[in-house]
Coordinates of C-alpha atoms in Angstrom, one line a residue:
A25 CA 26.8 -10.0 54.1
D26 CA 25.1 -13.2 53.1
E27 CA 27.4 -13.7 50.2
Y28 CA 30.7 -13.0 52.1
L29 CA 29.6 -15.3 54.9
A30 CA 28.8 -18.0 52.3
G31 CA 32.4 -17.8 51.0
R32 CA 31.5 -15.9 47.9
T33 CA 32.6 -12.5 46.5
P34 CA 29.6 -10.2 46.0
N35 CA 29.3 -7.4 43.6
P36 CA 27.1 -4.8 45.3
C37 CA 27.5 -2.3 42.4
V38 CA 25.6 -4.6 40.1
M39 CA 22.9 -5.2 42.6
C40 CA 22.6 -1.5 43.3
N41 CA 22.1 -0.9 39.6
N42 CA 19.5 -3.6 39.3
W43 CA 17.4 -2.7 42.4
L44 CA 18.0 1.0 43.0
K45 CA 19.2 3.0 40.0
F46 CA 17.2 1.0 37.4
G47 CA 14.5 -0.3 39.8
R48 CA 13.3 2.1 42.5
L49 CA 14.5 5.2 40.5
W50 CA 12.4 4.2 37.5
E51 CA 9.4 3.6 39.8
F52 CA 9.9 7.1 41.2
A53 CA 10.4 8.6 37.7
R54 CA 6.9 7.3 36.7
Q55 CA 5.4 8.7 39.9
V56 CA 6.6 12.2 39.0
G57 CA 5.7 11.9 35.3
A58 CA 9.3 11.6 34.0
S59 CA 9.8 9.7 30.7
R60 CA 13.5 8.9 31.1
I61 CA 16.1 8.2 33.7
A62 CA 19.7 9.2 33.1
S63 CA 22.9 7.8 34.6
G64 CA 26.6 8.7 34.5
H65 CA 27.7 5.2 33.6
Y66 CA 30.3 4.9 30.8
A67 CA 28.2 2.8 28.4
R68 CA 26.2 3.5 25.2
L69 CA 22.7 2.7 23.9
V70 CA 22.5 2.4 20.1
Q71 CA 19.3 1.8 18.1
T72 CA 19.6 -1.3 15.9
G73 CA 17.1 -2.4 13.2
N74 CA 13.4 -1.6 13.6
T75 CA 13.1 -2.6 17.2
A76 CA 12.2 -0.1 19.9
Q77 CA 14.7 -1.6 22.3
P78 CA 18.3 -0.2 21.8
A79 CA 21.4 -2.3 22.2
L80 CA 23.6 -1.8 25.2
L81 CA 27.3 -1.3 24.2
R82 CA 30.6 -0.7 25.9
G83 CA 31.5 2.9 26.6
H84 CA 33.7 4.9 24.2
D85 CA 36.4 5.1 26.8
K86 CA 37.4 1.5 27.2
T87 CA 39.5 2.2 30.3
K88 CA 36.3 3.4 32.1
D89 CA 33.7 1.1 30.4
Q90 CA 31.0 0.2 32.9
S91 CA 28.7 -2.0 30.7
Y92 CA 29.7 -5.0 32.8
V93 CA 27.8 -3.7 35.8
L94 CA 24.7 -2.9 33.7
F95 CA 23.9 -6.4 32.4
G96 CA 21.1 -6.8 35.0
I97 CA 18.9 -4.0 33.6
K98 CA 15.6 -5.3 32.4
A99 CA 15.6 -5.4 28.6
G100 CA 12.2 -3.5 28.4
L101 CA 13.6 -0.6 30.3
L102 CA 16.5 0.2 28.0
E103 CA 14.4 2.5 25.8
Q104 CA 13.7 4.7 28.9
V105 CA 17.4 5.0 29.9
L106 CA 20.0 7.6 28.9
F107 CA 23.8 7.3 29.2
P108 CA 24.9 10.8 28.3
V109 CA 28.6 10.4 29.0
G110 CA 29.0 7.1 27.2
D111 CA 30.4 8.6 24.0
F112 CA 33.1 10.6 25.8
S113 CA 36.3 9.8 27.6
K114 CA 36.7 10.5 31.3
D115 CA 39.2 13.3 30.5
E116 CA 36.7 15.0 28.3
I117 CA 34.0 14.8 31.0
R118 CA 36.4 16.3 33.5
Q119 CA 37.3 19.1 31.1
T120 CA 33.6 19.8 30.6
A121 CA 33.0 19.9 34.3
R122 CA 35.9 22.2 34.8
K123 CA 34.5 24.7 32.2
A124 CA 31.2 24.5 34.0
N125 CA 32.8 25.3 37.3
L126 CA 31.7 22.1 38.9
R127 CA 33.6 21.5 42.1
V128 CA 33.9 17.7 41.4
F129 CA 35.8 18.1 38.2
D130 CA 38.9 16.6 39.8
K131 CA 37.3 14.3 42.3
P132 CA 39.2 11.0 42.5
D133 CA 37.5 8.0 40.9
S134 CA 35.7 5.8 43.5
Q135 CA 37.3 2.4 43.8
E136 CA 35.6 0.6 46.7
I137 CA 32.1 0.0 48.1
C138 CA 30.4 3.4 48.4
F139 CA 28.6 2.5 51.7
V140 CA 31.9 1.4 53.3
P141 CA 33.7 4.7 53.4
D142 CA 36.8 3.4 55.3
N143 CA 37.1 0.5 52.7
D144 CA 37.2 -2.0 55.6
Y145 CA 34.3 -4.2 54.5
A146 CA 35.2 -6.9 57.0
A147 CA 34.7 -4.4 59.9
F148 CA 31.4 -3.4 58.2
L149 CA 30.2 -7.0 58.2
R150 CA 30.8 -7.1 62.0
R151 CA 29.1 -3.8 62.6
Y152 CA 26.1 -5.0 60.5
R153 CA 25.9 -8.6 61.6
G154 CA 27.5 -8.6 65.1
E155 CA 30.4 -10.8 66.0
F156 CA 30.8 -14.2 64.3
D157 CA 33.6 -16.8 64.2
T158 CA 34.9 -17.4 60.7
A159 CA 38.6 -18.0 61.6
G160 CA 40.2 -21.1 60.2
E161 CA 43.2 -22.6 58.4
L162 CA 45.1 -21.9 55.3
V163 CA 45.6 -25.1 53.4
D164 CA 47.3 -26.0 50.1
T165 CA 45.6 -27.8 47.3
S166 CA 46.6 -31.2 48.8
G167 CA 44.9 -30.3 52.1
T168 CA 48.1 -29.7 54.1
V169 CA 47.8 -26.9 56.7
V170 CA 50.2 -24.0 55.9
G171 CA 48.9 -21.3 58.2
E172 CA 45.9 -19.8 59.9
H173 CA 43.5 -16.9 59.2
D174 CA 41.1 -14.8 61.3
G175 CA 38.2 -14.8 58.9
Y176 CA 37.5 -16.3 55.5
E177 CA 35.4 -13.4 54.6
R178 CA 38.6 -11.4 54.3
F179 CA 39.7 -13.3 51.2
T180 CA 38.6 -13.6 47.6
V181 CA 39.5 -16.1 44.8
G182 CA 42.6 -14.8 43.0
Q183 CA 43.9 -12.8 45.9
R184 CA 47.7 -12.7 46.3
R185 CA 48.4 -10.0 48.9
G186 CA 47.8 -10.3 52.6
L187 CA 48.1 -14.1 52.9
G188 CA 50.7 -14.0 55.6
L189 CA 52.8 -16.7 53.9
A190 CA 56.5 -16.6 53.3
V191 CA 57.2 -19.0 50.5
G192 CA 59.5 -18.8 47.5
E193 CA 56.8 -18.8 44.8
P194 CA 53.8 -16.5 44.8
R195 CA 50.6 -18.0 46.2
Y196 CA 47.0 -17.2 45.5
V197 CA 43.6 -17.9 47.0
V198 CA 42.2 -20.8 45.0
A199 CA 39.0 -21.5 46.9
I200 CA 37.1 -20.5 50.0
E201 CA 35.3 -23.2 52.0
S202 CA 32.7 -21.7 54.3
E203 CA 31.7 -25.0 55.7
T204 CA 35.2 -25.9 57.0
H205 CA 36.4 -22.3 57.3
N206 CA 39.4 -23.4 55.1
V207 CA 41.0 -21.0 52.6
V208 CA 42.7 -23.0 49.9
I209 CA 46.1 -21.6 48.7
G210 CA 47.8 -22.6 45.4
T211 CA 50.0 -21.4 42.6
Y212 CA 48.8 -19.2 39.7
E213 CA 48.3 -22.3 37.6
D214 CA 46.0 -23.7 40.2
L215 CA 43.7 -20.7 39.5
A216 CA 43.2 -21.9 35.9
C217 CA 39.5 -22.5 35.1
S218 CA 38.2 -23.9 31.9
S219 CA 34.5 -23.6 32.7
L220 CA 32.0 -22.2 35.2
E221 CA 28.3 -22.4 35.9
A222 CA 26.0 -19.4 36.4
D223 CA 22.4 -18.7 37.3
R224 CA 20.0 -15.8 37.8
L225 CA 20.4 -14.9 34.2
N226 CA 19.3 -11.7 32.5
W227 CA 19.2 -11.4 28.7
L228 CA 19.1 -8.2 26.8
V229 CA 18.6 -9.8 23.4
D230 CA 15.8 -12.0 22.0
D231 CA 16.3 -15.5 20.6
V232 CA 19.6 -16.4 22.2
P233 CA 21.3 -19.1 20.2
R234 CA 21.9 -22.5 21.9
P235 CA 24.8 -22.9 22.3
L236 CA 25.9 -19.3 22.2
Q237 CA 29.4 -18.3 20.9
C238 CA 30.5 -15.1 22.5
T239 CA 33.1 -13.5 24.7
A240 CA 32.6 -13.7 28.5
Q241 CA 33.8 -11.2 31.1
I242 CA 34.2 -12.6 34.7
R243 CA 35.0 -9.4 36.6
Y244 CA 35.1 -5.7 36.1
R245 CA 38.7 -5.5 35.0
H246 CA 38.8 -8.8 33.2
Q247 CA 39.5 -8.9 29.4
A248 CA 36.5 -10.7 28.0
A249 CA 37.5 -14.1 26.6
A250 CA 36.1 -16.4 23.9
A251 CA 33.6 -18.8 25.3
T252 CA 30.6 -21.1 24.6
V253 CA 27.5 -20.7 26.7
E254 CA 25.2 -23.8 27.0
R255 CA 21.9 -23.9 28.8
L256 CA 21.7 -26.5 31.6
E257 CA 18.3 -25.4 33.0
P258 CA 16.0 -22.5 32.1
D259 CA 17.9 -20.2 34.5
R260 CA 21.3 -21.9 34.6
V261 CA 24.2 -22.1 32.1
R262 CA 27.6 -23.6 31.7
V263 CA 30.3 -21.3 30.2
T264 CA 33.2 -23.1 28.6
F265 CA 36.3 -20.9 27.7
S266 CA 38.4 -21.5 24.6
E267 CA 41.4 -21.0 26.9
P268 CA 41.5 -21.3 30.7
Q269 CA 40.8 -18.1 32.7
Y270 CA 42.3 -17.2 36.0
G271 CA 40.5 -16.0 39.2
V272 CA 36.9 -17.1 38.6
A273 CA 35.2 -16.1 41.8
P274 CA 31.8 -17.5 42.8
G275 CA 29.4 -14.5 43.6
Q276 CA 30.8 -12.3 40.8
A277 CA 28.9 -11.7 37.6
V278 CA 29.7 -13.2 34.2
V279 CA 28.6 -11.0 31.3
F280 CA 28.3 -12.1 27.7
Y281 CA 29.3 -9.9 24.7
E282 CA 29.1 -10.0 21.0
G283 CA 31.8 -7.5 20.0
E284 CA 30.9 -4.4 22.1
R285 CA 27.3 -5.4 22.7
V286 CA 26.1 -6.8 26.0
L287 CA 24.0 -9.9 25.3
G288 CA 23.2 -10.6 29.0
G289 CA 24.8 -12.3 32.0
G290 CA 24.4 -14.1 35.3
W291 CA 26.0 -14.9 38.6
I292 CA 28.9 -17.3 39.0
T293 CA 28.0 -20.2 41.2

């Protein structure tokens, strides 16, 4: 709720992993004497070298890979985690579930926020926070008013559908200004972003090179792109892309990879 009302696009799945699945669950595991916690995420853990800490890799099924949402796991916890489905495709897991007579073998994949079952997160915000006024104007990149909206929390950077504009060329949300309530609309080229800054970093490797040459993924379905990561402060970096990327949304995670390995990540500011 805080993130949406600040004009950002949160990723509650990543936060759930950090605080619940690999936070509170691990605390509970220790209380009951368990030595491991297991999760159905499509990701892999592979032992490298002589270190006890395994490397976090993308799942075998690249169409279902969930390593992006796991970057926030504390590095020291990786040796206590199991990802038993990471070496299989989703179809193989469904076939195994069918053979085991599990009723969920054909359950549709979840797409939205799990605690908003009707998928209307804007209505959830009002149920959770009460009524608030976030209505404002749609403006183009020159500041000209081109329409109105009934709440900036209903938009995200890169969004094309649902803008309520009838123009010849497709238009996209370029920026959300919570202070003015303006939602800035532009062309696809206006979404081009050559760099970003991120904070609240979590690293899964030791001795990170400065600067770091890697690929960077800016959202769950984004194809990781070549980038250079430079430290600005101990907990803040600038990520510069070799080629401009489109739809960089503050509030989302940026995750750094070396090949298939997750090196770490942070939150786009």
